Coordinates of C-alpha atoms and ligand atoms in Angstrom, one line a residue:
Chain A
M1 CA 3.5 13.7 28.8
R2 CA -0.5 13.1 28.9
V3 CA -2.0 11.6 26.1
V4 CA -5.3 12.2 24.5
V5 CA -7.4 10.6 21.7
D6 CA -10.7 11.7 20.7
L7 CA -12.3 9.1 20.4
N8 CA -14.8 10.7 18.3
R9 CA -12.7 11.0 15.8
C10 CA -10.6 7.5 16.5
Q11 CA -12.1 4.8 13.7
A12 CA -10.2 2.1 15.5
Y13 CA -7.8 1.5 12.3
A14 CA -5.6 0.5 14.9
Q15 CA -2.6 2.4 13.7
C16 CA -1.2 2.7 17.1
C17 CA -1.6 -0.1 18.1
Y18 CA 1.2 -1.5 16.2
A19 CA 3.4 1.5 16.9
A20 CA 3.2 1.6 20.9
P21 CA 1.3 -2.1 22.1
E22 CA 2.2 -1.0 25.8
R23 CA -0.1 1.2 25.6
F24 CA -3.3 1.3 22.6
V25 CA -4.8 -1.6 22.7
L26 CA -7.9 -2.4 20.7
R27 CA -10.8 -3.9 22.8
G28 CA -13.2 -6.3 20.6
D29 CA -13.5 -4.7 17.2
E30 CA -13.8 -1.2 18.6
M31 CA -12.9 0.3 21.4
L32 CA -9.6 2.1 21.8
V33 CA -8.2 1.2 24.9
Y34 CA -5.1 3.2 26.0
D35 CA -3.1 5.1 28.5
P36 CA -3.4 8.6 29.4
A37 CA -0.3 9.2 31.0
P38 CA 2.5 6.9 29.9
P39 CA 6.5 7.3 31.3
E40 CA 8.7 10.1 28.9
A41 CA 10.8 6.9 28.4
E42 CA 8.6 6.3 25.5
R43 CA 8.5 9.2 24.1
A44 CA 9.6 7.6 20.7
A45 CA 6.8 4.9 20.9
I46 CA 4.5 7.8 21.2
D47 CA 5.6 9.7 18.2
R48 CA 4.9 7.2 16.6
A49 CA 1.5 6.1 16.9
V50 CA 0.7 9.8 16.6
L51 CA 2.2 10.1 13.2
A52 CA 0.3 6.9 11.7
C53 CA -2.9 7.1 12.8
P54 CA -4.9 7.7 9.6
V55 CA -7.3 10.3 11.2
R56 CA -4.7 12.2 13.9
A57 CA -6.7 11.7 16.9
I58 CA -4.2 11.3 18.9
R59 CA -2.8 14.7 21.4
V60 CA 0.6 14.8 23.1
E61 CA 0.5 17.6 26.2
P62 CA 3.0 18.5 28.4
A63 CA 1.4 16.7 31.7
A64 CA 0.2 19.7 33.5
A65 CA 3.3 18.9 36.5
E66 CA 6.0 19.3 33.6
G67 CA 3.9 23.3 33.7
T68 CA 5.3 24.9 30.3
A69 CA 8.7 24.1 30.9
Chain B
M1 CA -16.9 20.2 -14.5
S2 CA -17.9 21.2 -18.0
D3 CA -15.3 23.3 -19.0
A4 CA -12.1 21.7 -18.1
D5 CA -9.5 19.7 -20.2
G6 CA -11.2 16.7 -20.4
T7 CA -7.6 15.1 -21.4
L8 CA -5.9 15.7 -18.9
F9 CA -6.7 11.8 -17.1
A10 CA -5.1 10.8 -20.2
Q11 CA -2.2 12.8 -19.6
V12 CA -1.7 11.3 -16.3
R13 CA -1.4 8.3 -18.1
D14 CA 0.6 8.7 -20.7
P15 CA 5.0 7.3 -19.8
A16 CA 6.5 10.5 -20.8
N17 CA 4.6 12.1 -18.0
R18 CA 5.7 9.4 -15.2
P19 CA 8.4 11.0 -14.2
D20 CA 6.4 14.4 -13.0
P21 CA 3.1 13.6 -13.3
Y22 CA 2.3 16.6 -10.1
P23 CA 1.7 19.7 -12.9
L24 CA -0.8 17.6 -14.5
Y25 CA -2.4 17.4 -11.1
A26 CA -2.7 20.7 -10.3
R27 CA -4.4 21.7 -13.4
L28 CA -6.7 19.0 -12.5
R29 CA -7.0 20.2 -9.1
A30 CA -9.0 23.3 -10.8
H31 CA -11.5 21.1 -10.7
P32 CA -11.5 18.7 -7.9
V33 CA -14.4 16.3 -9.9
A34 CA -13.5 16.6 -13.0
R35 CA -15.2 14.7 -16.2
Q36 CA -13.0 13.7 -19.1
D37 CA -13.9 12.9 -22.4
D38 CA -13.8 9.4 -21.9
G39 CA -16.9 9.7 -19.0
T40 CA -14.1 8.4 -16.6
V41 CA -15.1 11.6 -13.5
V42 CA -11.1 11.8 -11.6
A43 CA -11.5 12.8 -8.4
S44 CA -8.1 15.4 -7.0
G45 CA -9.1 17.3 -4.5
Y46 CA -8.3 16.4 -1.2
A47 CA -12.3 17.2 0.5
A48 CA -13.6 15.6 -2.3
I49 CA -10.9 12.5 -2.1
R50 CA -12.0 12.0 1.6
A51 CA -15.7 12.8 0.7
L52 CA -15.6 9.7 -1.6
L53 CA -13.9 7.5 -0.3
H54 CA -16.6 7.7 2.3
D55 CA -19.4 7.8 0.4
P56 CA -21.4 3.9 0.5
R57 CA -23.1 4.1 -2.7
V58 CA -19.0 4.6 -4.8
S59 CA -18.2 0.6 -4.7
S60 CA -14.3 -0.9 -5.4
E61 CA -16.3 -3.9 -7.1
D62 CA -15.5 -2.2 -10.5
L63 CA -13.1 -5.4 -11.9
P64 CA -14.3 -6.8 -15.4
P65 CA -15.7 -10.4 -15.4
A66 CA -12.6 -13.1 -15.1
E67 CA -12.3 -13.8 -18.5
H68 CA -10.1 -17.0 -19.0
P69 CA -8.2 -16.6 -22.5
P70 CA -9.3 -19.1 -26.0
T71 CA -7.0 -22.4 -25.3
G72 CA -8.6 -24.1 -28.6
N73 CA -8.9 -27.0 -25.9
P74 CA -12.1 -27.5 -25.8
V75 CA -12.7 -29.0 -22.6
K76 CA -11.0 -26.2 -20.6
D77 CA -12.9 -23.1 -23.5
W78 CA -16.2 -24.6 -22.4
I79 CA -16.0 -26.3 -19.0
V80 CA -12.6 -26.1 -16.6
N81 CA -11.8 -21.8 -17.5
P82 CA -15.3 -21.0 -17.3
L83 CA -16.4 -22.8 -14.0
K84 CA -12.6 -21.0 -12.6
D85 CA -14.2 -18.3 -13.9
R86 CA -17.4 -18.1 -12.3
I87 CA -15.6 -19.1 -8.9
A88 CA -13.2 -16.1 -9.5
D89 CA -16.4 -13.7 -9.8
R90 CA -18.0 -15.2 -6.4
H91 CA -14.2 -14.6 -4.4
R92 CA -13.0 -11.3 -5.4
P93 CA -9.9 -10.5 -2.9
F94 CA -11.8 -7.9 -0.4
I95 CA -10.2 -5.2 -1.7
F96 CA -12.6 -5.4 -4.6
R97 CA -15.6 -6.2 -2.9
D98 CA -18.1 -3.5 -0.9
P99 CA -20.3 -5.0 2.6
P100 CA -21.3 -6.3 3.7
D101 CA -18.2 -9.4 2.4
H102 CA -15.8 -6.7 2.3
G103 CA -16.2 -6.2 5.7
A104 CA -16.2 -10.5 6.8
L105 CA -13.0 -10.6 5.1
R106 CA -10.9 -8.1 6.4
R107 CA -11.6 -8.8 9.5
Q108 CA -10.6 -12.2 9.3
V109 CA -7.1 -10.8 7.9
M110 CA -7.0 -8.2 10.5
A111 CA -7.4 -11.2 13.5
Q112 CA -4.2 -12.9 11.7
F113 CA -2.0 -9.6 11.6
T114 CA -1.5 -9.6 15.0
V115 CA 0.7 -6.3 16.6
A116 CA 3.0 -9.3 18.1
R117 CA 3.6 -11.0 13.7
V118 CA 3.7 -7.5 12.6
R119 CA 6.3 -6.4 15.7
G120 CA 8.1 -9.1 14.7
M121 CA 9.2 -9.2 11.4
K122 CA 10.9 -6.0 11.9
Q123 CA 14.0 -7.6 13.2
R124 CA 14.0 -10.4 10.2
T125 CA 13.6 -7.3 8.6
E126 CA 16.2 -5.6 9.4
A127 CA 18.7 -8.7 8.5
L128 CA 17.4 -9.3 5.5
V129 CA 18.1 -5.7 4.5
A130 CA 22.0 -6.5 5.9
E131 CA 22.0 -9.2 3.9
C132 CA 21.5 -7.7 0.5
L133 CA 23.9 -4.9 1.9
E134 CA 26.2 -7.1 2.3
R135 CA 26.0 -8.7 -1.1
C136 CA 26.8 -5.4 -2.8
A137 CA 29.9 -4.6 -0.3
Q138 CA 32.1 -4.8 -2.7
N139 CA 30.3 -3.0 -5.9
R140 CA 30.4 1.1 -6.3
T141 CA 27.3 0.6 -7.6
F142 CA 23.8 -0.9 -7.4
D143 CA 20.8 -0.9 -8.5
L144 CA 18.2 0.1 -5.3
V145 CA 15.1 -1.6 -7.1
E146 CA 16.7 -5.2 -8.2
D147 CA 19.0 -5.6 -4.9
L148 CA 17.2 -4.5 -2.6
A149 CA 14.0 -3.2 -2.8
Y150 CA 12.0 -5.5 -4.9
P151 CA 12.7 -8.6 -3.4
L152 CA 12.4 -7.6 0.1
P153 CA 8.4 -7.6 0.3
V154 CA 8.0 -10.5 -0.8
T155 CA 10.2 -13.0 1.5
V156 CA 9.0 -10.7 4.6
I157 CA 5.0 -11.7 3.0
C158 CA 6.5 -15.1 2.9
E159 CA 7.5 -15.6 5.9
L160 CA 4.4 -14.1 7.4
L161 CA 2.0 -16.4 5.2
G162 CA 4.2 -19.6 6.7
V163 CA 5.1 -20.2 2.3
P164 CA 8.4 -22.4 3.3
R165 CA 11.3 -21.4 2.8
E166 CA 12.3 -23.6 -1.1
D167 CA 9.0 -22.3 -2.1
E168 CA 10.4 -19.0 -2.3
A169 CA 12.0 -18.4 -5.6
R170 CA 8.8 -19.4 -6.5
F171 CA 6.8 -16.4 -5.2
H172 CA 9.2 -14.4 -6.8
A173 CA 8.4 -15.4 -10.3
W174 CA 4.9 -14.4 -9.6
A175 CA 5.1 -11.8 -7.7
T176 CA 6.7 -10.1 -10.7
Q177 CA 4.3 -11.5 -13.3
L178 CA 1.5 -10.7 -11.3
A179 CA 3.1 -6.9 -10.1
T180 CA 0.6 -5.2 -13.3
A181 CA -2.6 -7.3 -11.6
L182 CA -3.3 -3.9 -9.6
E183 CA -2.6 -1.6 -12.3
P184 CA -5.9 -0.3 -13.8
E185 CA -4.5 0.0 -17.4
S186 CA -3.7 -3.8 -17.4
R187 CA -7.0 -5.0 -17.1
K188 CA -6.8 -3.2 -21.2
D189 CA -3.9 -5.3 -22.7
E190 CA -4.8 -8.9 -23.5
T191 CA -1.6 -10.1 -23.5
L192 CA -1.2 -9.1 -20.0
R193 CA -4.3 -10.3 -18.9
A194 CA -3.9 -13.8 -20.3
C195 CA -0.4 -14.1 -18.7
N196 CA -1.7 -12.8 -15.4
T197 CA -5.0 -15.0 -15.7
E198 CA -2.1 -18.2 -16.4
T199 CA 0.2 -17.4 -12.6
F200 CA -3.1 -16.9 -11.3
D201 CA -4.2 -20.2 -12.1
A202 CA -0.6 -21.3 -11.2
I203 CA -0.5 -19.8 -7.6
A204 CA -3.9 -21.0 -6.5
D205 CA -2.8 -24.5 -7.3
Y206 CA -0.4 -24.0 -5.4
M207 CA -1.7 -22.3 -2.7
R208 CA -4.6 -25.0 -2.8
D209 CA -2.3 -27.7 -1.4
L210 CA -0.3 -25.8 1.1
I211 CA -3.6 -24.6 2.5
R212 CA -4.3 -28.2 2.9
E213 CA -1.5 -29.2 4.4
K214 CA -1.3 -26.1 7.0
R215 CA -4.8 -27.2 8.2
R216 CA -3.0 -30.6 8.5
A217 CA -0.3 -29.8 10.4
P218 CA -1.0 -26.3 11.0
A219 CA 1.9 -23.6 12.2
D220 CA 2.4 -20.2 13.8
D221 CA 2.0 -17.8 10.1
M222 CA -0.7 -16.7 9.0
L223 CA -1.6 -18.7 6.4
S224 CA -2.3 -21.2 9.0
G225 CA -4.1 -19.2 11.1
L226 CA -6.7 -18.5 8.3
A227 CA -7.2 -21.5 7.4
T228 CA -8.5 -22.6 11.1
A229 CA -9.0 -20.0 12.4
K230 CA -13.3 -19.5 12.7
D231 CA -15.3 -16.0 13.0
P232 CA -17.6 -15.7 15.0
E233 CA -20.7 -14.0 12.5
A234 CA -18.7 -15.8 9.3
G235 CA -17.3 -18.6 9.9
R236 CA -14.4 -20.3 8.6
M237 CA -13.1 -19.4 5.3
S238 CA -13.8 -21.2 2.5
D239 CA -11.0 -21.8 0.4
P240 CA -11.7 -19.9 -2.8
D241 CA -11.6 -16.5 -0.7
L242 CA -8.5 -18.3 1.5
I243 CA -6.9 -18.4 -1.8
A244 CA -7.7 -15.1 -3.0
T245 CA -6.8 -12.9 -0.2
A246 CA -3.1 -14.4 0.1
I247 CA -2.8 -13.7 -3.6
L248 CA -4.0 -10.0 -2.7
L249 CA -1.5 -10.2 0.5
L250 CA 1.5 -10.9 -2.2
I251 CA 0.6 -8.1 -4.4
A252 CA -0.9 -5.5 -2.7
G253 CA 1.6 -5.6 -0.5
H254 CA 4.7 -5.8 -3.4
E255 CA 5.3 -3.0 -5.6
T256 CA 3.8 -0.4 -3.5
T257 CA 6.6 -1.6 -1.0
V258 CA 9.3 -0.8 -3.9
N259 CA 7.8 2.3 -4.9
L260 CA 8.7 3.6 -1.4
I261 CA 11.8 2.8 -0.3
T262 CA 12.5 3.5 -4.4
N263 CA 10.7 6.6 -4.1
G264 CA 12.2 7.2 -0.9
M265 CA 15.5 7.3 -1.7
L266 CA 15.9 8.7 -5.0
T267 CA 13.4 12.1 -2.4
L268 CA 15.4 12.1 0.5
L269 CA 19.3 11.8 -2.4
R270 CA 17.3 15.4 -3.8
H271 CA 17.7 16.8 -0.5
P272 CA 20.7 15.8 0.4
D273 CA 20.1 18.3 4.0
E274 CA 16.8 15.7 4.8
F275 CA 19.2 12.6 3.7
A276 CA 22.2 13.7 6.1
R277 CA 19.4 14.2 9.3
L278 CA 18.2 11.4 8.7
R279 CA 21.8 9.9 9.1
A280 CA 22.0 11.9 12.1
D281 CA 19.4 10.4 13.7
P282 CA 17.3 7.0 12.6
E283 CA 14.4 8.6 15.3
R284 CA 13.3 11.0 12.5
A285 CA 12.6 8.1 10.1
P286 CA 9.0 7.3 11.3
R287 CA 8.1 11.3 9.9
V288 CA 10.2 10.9 6.5
I289 CA 8.5 7.7 6.1
E290 CA 5.0 9.6 6.4
E291 CA 5.5 13.0 4.3
L292 CA 7.3 10.5 2.0
L293 CA 3.7 8.4 1.7
R294 CA 2.1 12.0 1.2
Y295 CA 5.0 13.6 -1.3
E296 CA 5.5 10.6 -3.6
P297 CA 3.4 7.9 -3.1
P298 CA 3.5 4.2 -3.9
V299 CA -0.6 4.3 -4.7
H300 CA -0.9 7.6 -7.0
Y301 CA -5.1 6.7 -7.4
R302 CA -7.3 3.7 -7.0
T303 CA -10.4 3.2 -9.1
R304 CA -13.9 3.0 -7.9
L305 CA -17.9 2.8 -9.2
A306 CA -20.3 5.2 -9.1
R307 CA -23.6 3.4 -7.5
A308 CA -25.7 6.1 -7.8
P309 CA -26.4 9.7 -9.5
I310 CA -24.0 11.0 -6.8
P311 CA -24.3 15.2 -6.3
F312 CA -20.9 17.0 -5.9
A313 CA -19.9 20.6 -5.7
G314 CA -23.5 21.1 -8.3
T315 CA -22.8 19.1 -11.0
V316 CA -24.0 15.4 -10.1
I317 CA -21.3 12.7 -11.4
P318 CA -23.3 10.2 -13.0
E319 CA -24.6 6.2 -12.3
G320 CA -22.8 3.6 -13.6
A321 CA -19.4 6.2 -14.2
P322 CA -15.9 5.1 -13.5
L323 CA -14.6 6.7 -11.0
V324 CA -10.8 7.3 -9.9
L325 CA -9.6 8.8 -6.9
L326 CA -6.6 10.5 -7.4
F327 CA -4.8 10.4 -4.1
A328 CA -1.1 11.7 -5.2
A329 CA -3.0 15.1 -6.4
G330 CA -5.5 15.5 -2.9
N331 CA -2.1 14.9 -0.7
R332 CA -0.3 17.8 -2.5
D333 CA -4.0 20.0 -2.6
P334 CA -3.2 23.2 -1.4
A335 CA -6.1 23.7 -0.1
R336 CA -5.5 21.2 2.4
F337 CA -1.5 21.4 3.0
P338 CA 0.5 24.1 2.8
H339 CA 3.3 24.4 0.5
P340 CA 1.9 21.0 -0.8
D341 CA 5.2 21.0 -3.0
R342 CA 7.9 21.6 -0.7
F343 CA 9.0 17.7 1.5
D344 CA 9.2 18.6 4.5
P345 CA 8.9 16.1 6.5
D346 CA 8.2 18.3 9.8
R347 CA 4.8 19.3 8.8
A348 CA 2.8 19.1 11.6
D349 CA -0.9 17.5 10.2
N350 CA 0.1 15.3 7.9
Q351 CA -2.8 13.4 6.7
H352 CA -2.3 11.5 4.1
F353 CA -3.9 9.3 1.3
G354 CA -0.6 7.1 1.2
F355 CA -2.8 4.1 2.3
G356 CA -6.2 5.1 1.1
G357 CA -8.6 5.8 3.4
A358 CA -12.1 4.8 5.0
L359 CA -12.9 1.0 4.5
H360 CA -10.4 -0.1 2.3
Y361 CA -7.6 1.6 4.3
C362 CA -4.2 -0.7 3.6
V363 CA -4.4 -4.1 6.2
G364 CA 0.0 -3.6 5.8
A365 CA 0.5 -0.7 6.4
P366 CA 2.2 -1.3 9.9
L367 CA 4.3 -4.3 7.8
A368 CA 4.9 -1.8 4.9
R369 CA 6.0 1.3 7.2
I370 CA 8.3 -1.3 8.9
E371 CA 10.1 -2.0 5.7
A372 CA 10.6 1.2 4.5
E373 CA 12.1 2.3 7.1
A374 CA 14.4 -0.7 7.7
A375 CA 15.7 -0.2 4.1
L376 CA 15.5 3.3 4.4
T377 CA 17.8 4.1 7.4
A378 CA 20.0 1.0 6.8
L379 CA 20.4 3.0 3.2
A380 CA 21.4 6.5 5.1
A381 CA 23.3 4.9 7.6
R382 CA 25.6 2.5 5.7
L383 CA 25.9 4.3 2.0
R384 CA 28.8 6.8 1.0
A385 CA 28.4 10.0 -0.3
P386 CA 25.7 8.1 -2.4
R387 CA 24.7 9.4 -5.9
L388 CA 22.3 9.4 -8.1
A389 CA 24.1 7.3 -11.8
E390 CA 20.4 8.8 -13.3
D391 CA 17.7 12.6 -12.0
P392 CA 14.9 10.9 -14.0
P393 CA 15.9 7.4 -13.5
P394 CA 13.6 5.3 -15.5
Y395 CA 9.6 4.7 -14.9
R396 CA 7.5 1.1 -15.4
D397 CA 4.8 1.8 -16.9
G398 CA 2.1 2.4 -14.3
S399 CA 0.8 5.6 -14.0
S400 CA -0.7 3.7 -10.6
L401 CA 1.3 2.0 -9.4
R402 CA 4.1 4.6 -10.0
G403 CA 7.5 3.7 -9.7
P404 CA 11.0 3.7 -10.9
K405 CA 11.9 0.5 -13.4
R406 CA 15.5 1.3 -11.5
L407 CA 17.6 3.2 -9.6
R408 CA 21.1 2.9 -10.2
L409 CA 23.1 4.5 -7.0
I410 CA 26.7 5.2 -7.6
I411 CA 28.9 4.9 -3.8
D412 CA 32.2 5.4 -2.5
A413 CA 31.9 2.4 0.1
I414 CA 29.3 0.2 1.5
A415 CA 30.0 0.7 5.2
Ligands
HEM1 C1 4.4 1.2 1.2 C2 3.7 0.4 1.0 C3 2.2 -0.2 0.3 C4 1.3 1.2 0.2 C5 1.5 2.7 -0.4 C6 -0.6 0.9 0.2 C7 -1.1 1.5 -0.1 C8 -2.8 0.9 -0.6 C9 -3.8 1.9 0.1 C10 -3.6 2.8 -1.1 C11 -5.0 0.9 -0.4 C12 -6.6 0.7 -0.3 C13 -6.3 0.7 -1.6 C14 -7.8 1.3 -2.1 O1 -8.8 2.3 -1.4 O2 -8.5 1.1 -3.0 C15 -4.3 -0.4 0.1 C16 -5.0 -1.3 0.4 C17 -4.6 -2.6 1.0 N1 -3.2 -2.9 1.2 FE1 -1.7 -2.0 1.0 N2 -0.1 -0.7 0.8 C18 1.4 -1.3 0.9 C19 1.3 -1.8 0.9 C20 0.4 -2.8 2.4 C21 0.9 -4.7 2.2 C22 2.7 -5.1 2.3 C23 0.5 -5.3 2.2 C24 0.0 -6.9 2.9 C25 0.7 -7.1 3.9 C26 -0.6 -4.6 2.0 C27 -2.3 -5.3 2.0 C28 -3.1 -4.4 1.5 C29 -4.8 -4.8 1.5 C30 -5.8 -6.4 1.1 C31 -5.6 -4.0 1.0 C32 -6.4 -4.0 0.9 C33 -8.0 -3.2 1.9 C34 -8.7 -3.0 2.2 O3 -9.5 -3.5 0.8 O4 -9.5 -3.3 2.9 N3 -0.2 -3.1 1.5 N4 -2.6 0.0 0.8
SF4_2 S1 -4.6 4.5 15.3 FE1 -5.9 6.5 15.5 S2 -7.7 6.1 14.7 FE2 -6.6 4.3 14.7 S3 -7.3 3.6 16.9 FE3 -6.1 4.4 16.6 S4 -6.7 6.2 17.6 FE4 -7.7 5.1 16.3

C-alpha cells in the first residue's frame, strides 16, 4: 500500500503517531515524517491512523505495483 | 439570527430533553449561528463551529473569577481564600487559557504524553476491564456506569500521572465530586461551586505534596516528568500551573470517557446488527468509536467568549457575547454528513467534533480511544445476550457532558 499525507492539511495533531508509531513520527513540534510504503501487515495500524487524524490528512492507496487488483 | 426561536438553547439545557436533544439541534441549525433571548450566541452548523474554533477573536477564557464562598472565619475570608482565588485566577487550567499562555502549557503536557507511555497503558487498560468483568461474573444484571465505566478512567489517569496506588481511592472520591466542574451549568449553582472549591483545595494540597515527592525521587511517570522537565522557552512549570494541570487531566478525562463507553454500549444495543459485527470482528472498533464520537459524543458543547465583534453570515456576533459551540449539532449537520442521523461506522468521511478541534483539540484523545476500545470490545466479546433494562436510561443533569446516570444491562452470562 502507499500512504500519502497532505502536509498542507496536516496540523501536527500527532494522532497518527499514537496509532502507528513505527510509521508516523513528529520531528520537533511541527514536522511530520512518515513511511510512504509501510508493509501490508501493518494495514490495521495504518487504518487506525487514517481514522484518528482530526483533519483527514492521510490517504491510503494501493501501491502502484498492485495495480487495480 | 433575528427571527429564530430564542429559547431553543434553554430547552436543550432542560433535563427533560436530555434523552433526545437531537430534534432541538435540528431546529437550531435552521440558523447556524443563533442569538438566544439571554444574549448567548449558539453555533450549531458544522461550518460555523469550525470557523469559530479557528477564530482568534474567540476566547476560551470564559471562566468567572474564582471565589471561595464565605466561611465565617475572618482570617480565611479576608486573607487566605482571596489569596488562593488570586492564584487560581492567574493559573487557570489551560483548557481555559488563550495564546500565548495556552501553547506553552499544552506543549509541556504533550511532551509527557509520549507515544510509549500512552500505548503502554493499552494492556493495562485491557486488564483493568477484565478485572471489572470478573467482579460481575456471577451477576445477571449490572450497571455499566458504576461497575466499569466510572472507575476505569480514574485508575488509568492515576497510573499515568504516578499517583501512588494506595491514594487512588481518594482520587475516585474527588473525581466524582469534581465531575461537574467542567459543566458550564455548575458555575451558576452556589452549593455545587462551594463543594467544588473545597474539593479543589483538597486536591491542590495533596498534589503539592506529591509534586515535592516526585521532585525528590522522580519516577517514570507524567507528574515526575512535568515537575522536573524544562521547556526550552517556558522553562519549568510553576507549582500552581502544575497543580492546575494535574487536576485538569483528572477531570477532563473522567466523565467524558465514562460517556463514551456508556453512550457506546447504549448505541450498540440499539443497533444489534452493529453489536454483532463488532463481536465478530474486533478490528471494527476504531470505526465504531469514531462514529460514536460523531453520533453520540460525550461532550455536546463547549463555551467561549467573543473578544471582538465577529461578522458572520450577514450578522455580527457582538463583542463580549457568550458563545456556545454545539459540537453535537455540527456532528449531525446534513450539509456536512450524508444521512447524519444514521449510526454508520462505515461512513467514509467522518471528520467529527467529538474531541473538539484547533488549538484546544483533546490532549487525551489517544488515551480515550484506547480505553473505549478496550471496554467496548471486551463487552462485545464477553456479554452473552445483553439487553437494556431501561431505554432510554436515566441521564445525569449535565447538558454539555451528557451521558447516562446508570446503564443497567440484563445478561445471560459473562463469558
Ligand atoms: C472520550 C473521552 C474524551 C472526550 C470525548 C474528550 C473531549 C474533549 C474536547 C471536546 C475537548 C475540547 C475542549 C474545548 O475545545 O474547549 C477536550 C480537551 C481536553 N481534553 Fe479531552 N476528552 C476525552 C478524554 C480525555 C482524557 C482521557 C484526557 C486526559 C487524560 C483529556 C484531556 C483533555 C485536556 C487536557 C483538554 C484541554 C486541551 C486544551 O485546552 O488544549 N481528555 N477534550
Ligand atoms: S494525525 Fe493528521 S494532522 Fe495529526 S500529525 Fe498525523 S497527519 Fe498530521
